[in-house]
Amino acid sequence: MTSKLAILAAIIYAIVETLEKFGLSRKYAHLLAIPLGIAGGFVFLRYSSPIDNVIYGIFAGITAVGTCDTLCNVCRKEKEK
């Protein structure tokens, strides 16, 4: 089940990055990751309890945003060199 959670976080990351490329503000794109994670939790993860879907969906959304911020910071530092 952990692999499904990682795949969901990667999908959310891709969606957030795509929305940023289309001009959506970074702040709003990152806020959108949480509802995307919750929806993805119900559609993709399918745990037995709805609360598990919500909790793991939130976790996937936060993971995607953290990954996005980390990669953006690393790329920015590399460009400065």
mmCIF file of N, CA and C in Angstrom:
data_model
loop_
_atom_site.group_PDB
_atom_site.id
_atom_site.type_symbol
_atom_site.label_atom_id
_atom_site.label_comp_id
_atom_site.label_asym_id
_atom_site.label_seq_id
_atom_site.Cartn_x
_atom_site.Cartn_y
_atom_site.Cartn_z
ATOM 1 N N MET A 1 0.822 -1.191 0.000
ATOM 2 C CA MET A 1 0.000 0.000 0.000
ATOM 3 C C MET A 1 0.869 1.260 0.000
ATOM 4 N N THR A 2 2.093 1.148 0.485
ATOM 5 C CA THR A 2 2.975 2.306 0.512
ATOM 6 C C THR A 2 3.330 2.757 -0.895
ATOM 7 N N SER A 3 3.438 1.819 -1.801
ATOM 8 C CA SER A 3 3.766 2.194 -3.175
ATOM 9 C C SER A 3 2.622 2.981 -3.805
ATOM 10 N N LYS A 4 1.395 2.627 -3.470
ATOM 11 C CA LYS A 4 0.260 3.396 -3.994
ATOM 12 C C LYS A 4 0.259 4.818 -3.451
ATOM 13 N N LEU A 5 0.648 4.955 -2.202
ATOM 14 C CA LEU A 5 0.721 6.284 -1.599
ATOM 15 C C LEU A 5 1.804 7.125 -2.268
ATOM 16 N N ALA A 6 2.935 6.512 -2.574
ATOM 17 C CA ALA A 6 4.020 7.222 -3.257
ATOM 18 C C ALA A 6 3.611 7.607 -4.679
ATOM 19 N N ILE A 7 2.909 6.714 -5.347
ATOM 20 C CA ILE A 7 2.444 7.019 -6.705
ATOM 21 C C ILE A 7 1.434 8.156 -6.671
ATOM 22 N N LEU A 8 0.535 8.147 -5.684
ATOM 23 C CA LEU A 8 -0.445 9.228 -5.556
ATOM 24 C C LEU A 8 0.254 10.561 -5.303
ATOM 25 N N ALA A 9 1.267 10.566 -4.445
ATOM 26 C CA ALA A 9 2.010 11.804 -4.180
ATOM 27 C C ALA A 9 2.704 12.299 -5.452
ATOM 28 N N ALA A 10 3.237 11.388 -6.255
ATOM 29 C CA ALA A 10 3.887 11.781 -7.512
ATOM 30 C C ALA A 10 2.878 12.354 -8.503
ATOM 31 N N ILE A 11 1.688 11.781 -8.551
ATOM 32 C CA ILE A 11 0.641 12.285 -9.449
ATOM 33 C C ILE A 11 0.211 13.686 -9.017
ATOM 34 N N ILE A 12 0.036 13.874 -7.718
ATOM 35 C CA ILE A 12 -0.350 15.192 -7.204
ATOM 36 C C ILE A 12 0.754 16.208 -7.489
ATOM 37 N N TYR A 13 1.999 15.796 -7.311
ATOM 38 C CA TYR A 13 3.134 16.672 -7.610
ATOM 39 C C TYR A 13 3.102 17.099 -9.073
ATOM 40 N N ALA A 14 2.847 16.159 -9.960
ATOM 41 C CA ALA A 14 2.793 16.477 -11.391
ATOM 42 C C ALA A 14 1.659 17.442 -11.699
ATOM 43 N N ILE A 15 0.518 17.245 -11.087
ATOM 44 C CA ILE A 15 -0.624 18.136 -11.322
ATOM 45 C C ILE A 15 -0.318 19.539 -10.804
ATOM 46 N N VAL A 16 0.258 19.631 -9.610
ATOM 47 C CA VAL A 16 0.583 20.942 -9.028
ATOM 48 C C VAL A 16 1.612 21.672 -9.887
ATOM 49 N N GLU A 17 2.637 20.967 -10.325
ATOM 50 C CA GLU A 17 3.652 21.591 -11.183
ATOM 51 C C GLU A 17 3.052 22.051 -12.513
ATOM 52 N N THR A 18 2.171 21.260 -13.069
ATOM 53 C CA THR A 18 1.526 21.631 -14.335
ATOM 54 C C THR A 18 0.682 22.881 -14.158
ATOM 55 N N LEU A 19 -0.065 22.953 -13.067
ATOM 56 C CA LEU A 19 -0.874 24.139 -12.806
ATOM 57 C C LEU A 19 -0.014 25.380 -12.622
ATOM 58 N N GLU A 20 1.144 25.212 -11.986
ATOM 59 C CA GLU A 20 2.062 26.342 -11.843
ATOM 60 C C GLU A 20 2.600 26.793 -13.196
ATOM 61 N N LYS A 21 2.880 25.848 -14.080
ATOM 62 C CA LYS A 21 3.393 26.194 -15.416
ATOM 63 C C LYS A 21 2.345 26.926 -16.235
ATOM 64 N N PHE A 22 1.065 26.635 -15.968
ATOM 65 C CA PHE A 22 -0.011 27.316 -16.685
ATOM 66 C C PHE A 22 -0.368 28.665 -16.073
ATOM 67 N N GLY A 23 0.363 29.068 -15.016
ATOM 68 C CA GLY A 23 0.199 30.417 -14.497
ATOM 69 C C GLY A 23 -0.539 30.523 -13.176
ATOM 70 N N LEU A 24 -0.957 29.418 -12.591
ATOM 71 C CA LEU A 24 -1.605 29.483 -11.286
ATOM 72 C C LEU A 24 -0.557 29.834 -10.236
ATOM 73 N N SER A 25 -0.916 30.712 -9.340
ATOM 74 C CA SER A 25 0.009 31.135 -8.294
ATOM 75 C C SER A 25 0.481 29.926 -7.494
ATOM 76 N N ARG A 26 1.741 29.970 -7.114
ATOM 77 C CA ARG A 26 2.338 28.850 -6.376
ATOM 78 C C ARG A 26 1.591 28.575 -5.077
ATOM 79 N N LYS A 27 1.160 29.656 -4.414
ATOM 80 C CA LYS A 27 0.440 29.518 -3.152
ATOM 81 C C LYS A 27 -0.867 28.750 -3.348
ATOM 82 N N TYR A 28 -1.616 29.086 -4.393
ATOM 83 C CA TYR A 28 -2.892 28.421 -4.639
ATOM 84 C C TYR A 28 -2.713 27.001 -5.162
ATOM 85 N N ALA A 29 -1.685 26.786 -5.948
ATOM 86 C CA ALA A 29 -1.425 25.445 -6.459
ATOM 87 C C ALA A 29 -1.079 24.501 -5.316
ATOM 88 N N HIS A 30 -0.311 24.984 -4.359
ATOM 89 C CA HIS A 30 0.052 24.146 -3.222
ATOM 90 C C HIS A 30 -1.144 23.900 -2.310
ATOM 91 N N LEU A 31 -2.020 24.872 -2.174
ATOM 92 C CA LEU A 31 -3.238 24.664 -1.396
ATOM 93 C C LEU A 31 -4.160 23.643 -2.057
ATOM 94 N N LEU A 32 -4.120 23.589 -3.357
ATOM 95 C CA LEU A 32 -4.952 22.646 -4.097
ATOM 96 C C LEU A 32 -4.462 21.207 -3.948
ATOM 97 N N ALA A 33 -3.233 21.017 -3.519
ATOM 98 C CA ALA A 33 -2.681 19.666 -3.370
ATOM 99 C C ALA A 33 -3.410 18.864 -2.301
ATOM 100 N N ILE A 34 -3.889 19.514 -1.249
ATOM 101 C CA ILE A 34 -4.575 18.796 -0.173
ATOM 102 C C ILE A 34 -5.911 18.218 -0.645
ATOM 103 N N PRO A 35 -6.793 19.018 -1.268
ATOM 104 C CA PRO A 35 -8.030 18.409 -1.772
ATOM 105 C C PRO A 35 -7.780 17.363 -2.865
ATOM 106 N N LEU A 36 -6.750 17.578 -3.667
ATOM 107 C CA LEU A 36 -6.400 16.559 -4.661
ATOM 108 C C LEU A 36 -5.986 15.263 -3.982
ATOM 109 N N GLY A 37 -5.251 15.373 -2.890
ATOM 110 C CA GLY A 37 -4.842 14.191 -2.145
ATOM 111 C C GLY A 37 -6.027 13.466 -1.530
ATOM 112 N N ILE A 38 -6.961 14.219 -0.981
ATOM 113 C CA ILE A 38 -8.141 13.596 -0.382
ATOM 114 C C ILE A 38 -8.966 12.884 -1.447
ATOM 115 N N ALA A 39 -9.184 13.559 -2.577
ATOM 116 C CA ALA A 39 -9.927 12.914 -3.669
ATOM 117 C C ALA A 39 -9.190 11.690 -4.179
ATOM 118 N N GLY A 40 -7.887 11.798 -4.305
ATOM 119 C CA GLY A 40 -7.089 10.663 -4.749
ATOM 120 C C GLY A 40 -7.108 9.523 -3.750
ATOM 121 N N GLY A 41 -7.240 9.862 -2.465
ATOM 122 C CA GLY A 41 -7.328 8.840 -1.439
ATOM 123 C C GLY A 41 -8.564 7.975 -1.612
ATOM 124 N N PHE A 42 -9.664 8.606 -1.985
ATOM 125 C CA PHE A 42 -10.893 7.846 -2.194
ATOM 126 C C PHE A 42 -10.865 7.062 -3.499
ATOM 127 N N VAL A 43 -10.304 7.664 -4.536
ATOM 128 C CA VAL A 43 -10.320 7.032 -5.857
ATOM 129 C C VAL A 43 -9.229 5.983 -6.001
ATOM 130 N N PHE A 44 -8.040 6.304 -5.527
ATOM 131 C CA PHE A 44 -6.879 5.479 -5.830
ATOM 132 C C PHE A 44 -6.515 4.509 -4.704
ATOM 133 N N LEU A 45 -6.587 4.962 -3.447
ATOM 134 C CA LEU A 45 -6.110 4.136 -2.342
ATOM 135 C C LEU A 45 -7.146 3.116 -1.872
ATOM 136 N N ARG A 46 -8.382 3.549 -1.714
ATOM 137 C CA ARG A 46 -9.506 2.673 -1.342
ATOM 138 C C ARG A 46 -9.253 1.853 -0.086
ATOM 139 N N TYR A 47 -9.040 2.528 1.010
ATOM 140 C CA TYR A 47 -8.946 1.847 2.301
ATOM 141 C C TYR A 47 -10.347 1.477 2.760
ATOM 142 N N SER A 48 -10.434 0.653 3.786
ATOM 143 C CA SER A 48 -11.737 0.191 4.249
ATOM 144 C C SER A 48 -12.521 1.287 4.964
ATOM 145 N N SER A 49 -11.826 2.198 5.598
ATOM 146 C CA SER A 49 -12.474 3.267 6.341
ATOM 147 C C SER A 49 -12.327 4.596 5.601
ATOM 148 N N PRO A 50 -13.400 5.381 5.514
ATOM 149 C CA PRO A 50 -13.291 6.685 4.844
ATOM 150 C C PRO A 50 -12.287 7.622 5.535
ATOM 151 N N ILE A 51 -12.191 7.519 6.849
ATOM 152 C CA ILE A 51 -11.244 8.389 7.550
ATOM 153 C C ILE A 51 -9.809 8.049 7.174
ATOM 154 N N ASP A 52 -9.536 6.774 6.912
ATOM 155 C CA ASP A 52 -8.201 6.388 6.441
ATOM 156 C C ASP A 52 -7.911 7.005 5.081
ATOM 157 N N ASN A 53 -8.906 7.024 4.207
ATOM 158 C CA ASN A 53 -8.731 7.644 2.884
ATOM 159 C C ASN A 53 -8.402 9.123 3.021
ATOM 160 N N VAL A 54 -9.090 9.801 3.931
ATOM 161 C CA VAL A 54 -8.851 11.239 4.128
ATOM 162 C C VAL A 54 -7.462 11.478 4.711
ATOM 163 N N ILE A 55 -7.095 10.725 5.733
ATOM 164 C CA ILE A 55 -5.800 10.929 6.388
ATOM 165 C C ILE A 55 -4.647 10.645 5.426
ATOM 166 N N TYR A 56 -4.718 9.523 4.731
ATOM 167 C CA TYR A 56 -3.640 9.203 3.800
ATOM 168 C C TYR A 56 -3.655 10.128 2.579
ATOM 169 N N GLY A 57 -4.822 10.614 2.206
ATOM 170 C CA GLY A 57 -4.899 11.591 1.122
ATOM 171 C C GLY A 57 -4.244 12.907 1.499
ATOM 172 N N ILE A 58 -4.490 13.361 2.736
ATOM 173 C CA ILE A 58 -3.839 14.579 3.221
ATOM 174 C C ILE A 58 -2.328 14.377 3.265
ATOM 175 N N PHE A 59 -1.913 13.216 3.735
ATOM 176 C CA PHE A 59 -0.490 12.909 3.787
ATOM 177 C C PHE A 59 0.137 12.944 2.388
ATOM 178 N N ALA A 60 -0.558 12.390 1.399
ATOM 179 C CA ALA A 60 -0.040 12.404 0.027
ATOM 180 C C ALA A 60 0.050 13.833 -0.509
ATOM 181 N N GLY A 61 -0.946 14.667 -0.209
ATOM 182 C CA GLY A 61 -0.914 16.060 -0.651
ATOM 183 C C GLY A 61 0.220 16.843 -0.026
ATOM 184 N N ILE A 62 0.428 16.647 1.273
ATOM 185 C CA ILE A 62 1.516 17.341 1.959
ATOM 186 C C ILE A 62 2.870 16.847 1.449
ATOM 187 N N THR A 63 2.970 15.551 1.201
ATOM 188 C CA THR A 63 4.209 15.000 0.660
ATOM 189 C C THR A 63 4.516 15.595 -0.709
ATOM 190 N N ALA A 64 3.500 15.744 -1.541
ATOM 191 C CA ALA A 64 3.697 16.319 -2.875
ATOM 192 C C ALA A 64 4.164 17.768 -2.784
ATOM 193 N N VAL A 65 3.568 18.541 -1.885
ATOM 194 C CA VAL A 65 3.958 19.946 -1.728
ATOM 195 C C VAL A 65 5.374 20.045 -1.177
ATOM 196 N N GLY A 66 5.720 19.188 -0.227
ATOM 197 C CA GLY A 66 7.076 19.198 0.322
ATOM 198 C C GLY A 66 8.104 18.836 -0.722
ATOM 199 N N THR A 67 7.778 17.858 -1.548
ATOM 200 C CA THR A 67 8.678 17.466 -2.634
ATOM 201 C C THR A 67 8.848 18.617 -3.618
ATOM 202 N N CYS A 68 7.751 19.270 -3.928
ATOM 203 C CA CYS A 68 7.780 20.389 -4.869
ATOM 204 C C CYS A 68 8.667 21.518 -4.338
ATOM 205 N N ASP A 69 8.481 21.892 -3.075
ATOM 206 C CA ASP A 69 9.286 22.961 -2.495
ATOM 207 C C ASP A 69 10.762 22.596 -2.441
ATOM 208 N N THR A 70 11.044 21.363 -2.052
ATOM 209 C CA THR A 70 12.434 20.932 -1.946
ATOM 210 C C THR A 70 13.126 20.952 -3.296
ATOM 211 N N LEU A 71 12.489 20.399 -4.316
ATOM 212 C CA LEU A 71 13.089 20.371 -5.645
ATOM 213 C C LEU A 71 13.253 21.776 -6.223
ATOM 214 N N CYS A 72 12.283 22.647 -5.966
ATOM 215 C CA CYS A 72 12.409 24.023 -6.453
ATOM 216 C C CYS A 72 13.577 24.734 -5.785
ATOM 217 N N ASN A 73 13.757 24.508 -4.481
ATOM 218 C CA ASN A 73 14.874 25.135 -3.773
ATOM 219 C C ASN A 73 16.217 24.609 -4.267
ATOM 220 N N VAL A 74 16.307 23.317 -4.523
ATOM 221 C CA VAL A 74 17.557 22.731 -5.026
ATOM 222 C C VAL A 74 17.873 23.285 -6.406
ATOM 223 N N CYS A 75 16.882 23.354 -7.264
ATOM 224 C CA CYS A 75 17.109 23.871 -8.629
ATOM 225 C C CYS A 75 17.518 25.341 -8.584
ATOM 226 N N ARG A 76 16.899 26.100 -7.708
ATOM 227 C CA ARG A 76 17.237 27.520 -7.585
ATOM 228 C C ARG A 76 18.683 27.694 -7.129
ATOM 229 N N LYS A 77 19.113 26.880 -6.170
ATOM 230 C CA LYS A 77 20.499 26.975 -5.678
ATOM 231 C C LYS A 77 21.487 26.580 -6.763
ATOM 232 N N GLU A 78 21.146 25.601 -7.585
ATOM 233 C CA GLU A 78 22.032 25.168 -8.673
ATOM 234 C C GLU A 78 22.158 26.254 -9.739
ATOM 235 N N LYS A 79 21.068 26.969 -9.994
ATOM 236 C CA LYS A 79 21.122 28.038 -10.981
ATOM 237 C C LYS A 79 21.974 29.205 -10.500
ATOM 238 N N GLU A 80 22.006 29.408 -9.187
ATOM 239 C CA GLU A 80 22.806 30.512 -8.627
ATOM 240 C C GLU A 80 24.301 30.250 -8.713
ATOM 241 N N LYS A 81 24.703 29.006 -8.807
ATOM 242 C CA LYS A 81 26.137 28.671 -8.847
ATOM 243 C C LYS A 81 26.781 29.069 -10.111
#
